[in-house]
Amino acid sequence: MFEIKEISAFETIIVRHPVLRFGKPIESCQFEGDDLPTTTHFGLFFEGHIAAVISVFKAKNILFLEENQFQVRGMAVLEQHQKKGFGKALLKYCEKQITNKTGEIIWFNSRETAIGFYEKAAYQKIGDSFDIADIGIHYVLFKKV
Ligand SMILES: CC(C)(COP(=O)(O)OP(=O)(O)OC[C@H]1O[C@@H](n2cnc3c(N)ncnc32)[C@H](O)[C@@H]1OP(=O)(O)O)[C@@H](O)C(=O)NCCC(=O)NCCS
């Protein structure tokens, strides 16, 4: 049905742009650290085309004491493929990759509208909400793995 594999930072733009940065310049889809050797990007392919993407960064958040922390960024599923379980499958795959790297904790900034999705995957909110300019209200969510 679908296949998940590692992709380049460039390929993430196919999904990041329409889903996360709609109407914004392409450059806004490039995240700092995208090309670091410690960063990995994964794509879920459905019928041979990328339908969803996620990126994993080796990044520490001072909210957590764990040494081996990973940040998830750019989780996005093309609109026509949302609510089919693709996001859940990609997040799970990514968690496995982090576990393989002996990661202790996964954290990220979640859009307010996606919190329910992450809570279903056992992530917890920590701290107050904050605004990311031009994108909206976010919360930090985390899970110990
Ligand atoms: C949020 C997003 C990644 C979820 O991916 P998805 O493939 O649509 O979600 P799934 O089909 O895998 O859903 C898994 C479960 O979460 C639930 N869910 C999905 N999106 C949800 C949401 N926004 N709020 C609450 N629950 C949600 C589903 O109903 C499903 O529940 P179930 O297991 O009880 O059936 C996707 O909809 C998306 O890209 N949204 C726009 C961009 C975005 O907000 N990205 C996150 C940035 S932090």
Short mmCIF file of C-alpha atoms in Angstrom, two decimals, residues 15-144:
data_model
loop_
_atom_site.label_atom_id
_atom_site.label_comp_id
_atom_site.label_asym_id
_atom_site.label_seq_id
_atom_site.Cartn_x
_atom_site.Cartn_y
_atom_site.Cartn_z
CA VAL A 15 4.77 18.36 0.89
CA ARG A 16 6.06 21.09 3.21
CA HIS A 17 5.14 23.82 0.76
CA PRO A 18 1.43 23.13 0.14
CA VAL A 19 0.73 21.90 3.67
CA LEU A 20 2.93 23.95 6.01
CA ARG A 21 3.86 27.07 3.99
CA PHE A 22 0.97 27.49 1.56
CA GLY A 23 1.24 30.77 -0.37
CA LYS A 24 4.65 31.53 1.11
CA PRO A 25 7.96 31.63 -0.75
CA ILE A 26 9.69 28.28 -1.37
CA GLU A 27 12.62 29.45 0.77
CA SER A 28 10.29 29.45 3.78
CA CYS A 29 10.19 25.63 3.46
CA GLN A 30 13.90 25.33 4.22
CA PHE A 31 14.57 24.83 7.92
CA GLU A 32 17.83 25.67 9.62
CA GLY A 33 19.78 22.45 10.04
CA ASP A 34 18.01 20.62 7.20
CA ASP A 35 21.32 19.67 5.60
CA LEU A 36 23.24 18.74 8.75
CA PRO A 37 24.61 15.17 8.78
CA THR A 38 22.68 14.59 12.00
CA THR A 39 19.35 15.47 10.34
CA THR A 40 17.24 12.85 8.54
CA HIS A 41 14.14 13.23 6.41
CA PHE A 42 11.58 10.54 5.67
CA GLY A 43 8.86 10.34 3.07
CA LEU A 44 5.80 8.13 2.86
CA PHE A 45 5.20 7.12 -0.74
CA PHE A 46 1.70 6.18 -1.90
CA GLU A 47 1.31 4.88 -5.46
CA GLY A 48 4.87 5.98 -6.18
CA HIS A 49 4.45 9.60 -5.04
CA ILE A 50 5.36 11.34 -1.82
CA ALA A 51 2.22 11.81 0.27
CA ALA A 52 3.72 12.71 3.64
CA VAL A 53 7.03 13.89 5.11
CA ILE A 54 8.73 14.21 8.47
CA SER A 55 12.18 15.37 9.56
CA VAL A 56 14.28 14.44 12.58
CA PHE A 57 16.86 16.84 14.01
CA LYS A 58 19.44 16.17 16.70
CA ALA A 59 18.47 19.13 18.85
CA LYS A 60 18.29 19.84 22.57
CA ASN A 61 15.55 21.69 24.36
CA ILE A 62 16.48 23.17 27.75
CA LEU A 63 13.12 22.04 29.11
CA PHE A 64 14.48 18.49 29.23
CA LEU A 65 17.42 16.96 31.09
CA GLU A 66 18.00 14.00 28.77
CA GLU A 67 21.30 14.01 26.92
CA ASN A 68 20.18 12.31 23.69
CA GLN A 69 17.28 14.45 22.50
CA PHE A 70 15.68 14.57 19.06
CA GLN A 71 13.35 17.17 17.61
CA VAL A 72 10.73 16.28 15.01
CA ARG A 73 9.93 18.98 12.49
CA GLY A 74 7.93 19.40 9.31
CA MET A 75 5.36 16.64 9.90
CA ALA A 76 2.96 17.06 7.01
CA VAL A 77 0.53 14.97 4.98
CA LEU A 78 -0.87 16.20 1.64
CA GLU A 79 -4.44 17.33 2.19
CA GLN A 80 -5.95 14.67 -0.09
CA HIS A 81 -4.18 11.97 1.94
CA GLN A 82 -4.94 13.19 5.46
CA LYS A 83 -6.90 11.00 7.90
CA LYS A 84 -5.80 7.75 6.19
CA GLY A 85 -3.30 6.76 8.88
CA PHE A 86 -0.26 8.04 6.93
CA GLY A 87 0.75 10.59 9.58
CA LYS A 88 0.50 7.97 12.32
CA ALA A 89 2.59 5.46 10.31
CA LEU A 90 5.28 8.03 9.51
CA LEU A 91 5.52 9.24 13.11
CA LYS A 92 5.83 5.65 14.33
CA TYR A 93 8.55 4.91 11.77
CA CYS A 94 10.44 7.99 12.83
CA GLU A 95 10.18 7.02 16.52
CA LYS A 96 11.75 3.67 15.65
CA GLN A 97 14.66 5.41 13.92
CA ILE A 98 15.17 7.57 17.01
CA THR A 99 15.06 4.54 19.29
CA ASN A 100 17.70 2.90 17.07
CA LYS A 101 19.90 5.93 17.72
CA THR A 102 19.35 5.41 21.47
CA GLY A 103 17.35 8.62 21.64
CA GLU A 104 15.83 9.22 25.06
CA ILE A 105 13.26 11.86 24.30
CA ILE A 106 11.42 13.26 21.28
CA TRP A 107 10.12 16.82 21.39
CA PHE A 108 8.69 19.35 18.96
CA ASN A 109 6.68 22.51 18.57
CA SER A 110 3.15 21.51 17.62
CA ARG A 111 0.57 23.64 15.95
CA GLU A 112 -2.48 23.95 18.19
CA THR A 113 -4.59 22.24 15.50
CA ALA A 114 -2.40 19.10 15.46
CA ILE A 115 -2.21 18.50 19.22
CA GLY A 116 -5.02 15.91 19.18
CA PHE A 117 -3.08 13.88 16.60
CA TYR A 118 0.05 13.81 18.76
CA GLU A 119 -1.85 13.12 21.99
CA LYS A 120 -3.26 10.00 20.32
CA ALA A 121 0.37 8.94 19.81
CA ALA A 122 1.01 9.46 23.56
CA TYR A 123 2.80 12.83 23.39
CA GLN A 124 2.27 15.29 26.24
CA LYS A 125 2.06 19.04 26.27
CA ILE A 126 4.52 20.98 28.42
CA GLY A 127 4.51 24.70 29.21
CA ASP A 128 2.46 27.58 27.91
CA SER A 129 1.49 28.28 24.34
CA PHE A 130 3.64 30.55 22.20
CA ASP A 131 3.19 32.26 18.87
CA ILE A 132 5.37 31.52 15.84
CA ALA A 133 5.17 34.53 13.52
CA ASP A 134 2.94 33.99 10.46
CA ILE A 135 2.17 30.40 11.49
CA GLY A 136 0.23 30.59 14.74
CA ILE A 137 -0.10 29.24 18.26
CA HIS A 138 2.17 26.34 19.20
CA TYR A 139 2.91 24.17 22.22
CA VAL A 140 5.94 22.04 23.05
CA LEU A 141 5.04 18.35 23.12
CA PHE A 142 7.27 15.46 24.11
CA LYS A 143 7.49 11.73 24.65
CA LYS A 144 10.18 9.69 26.38
#
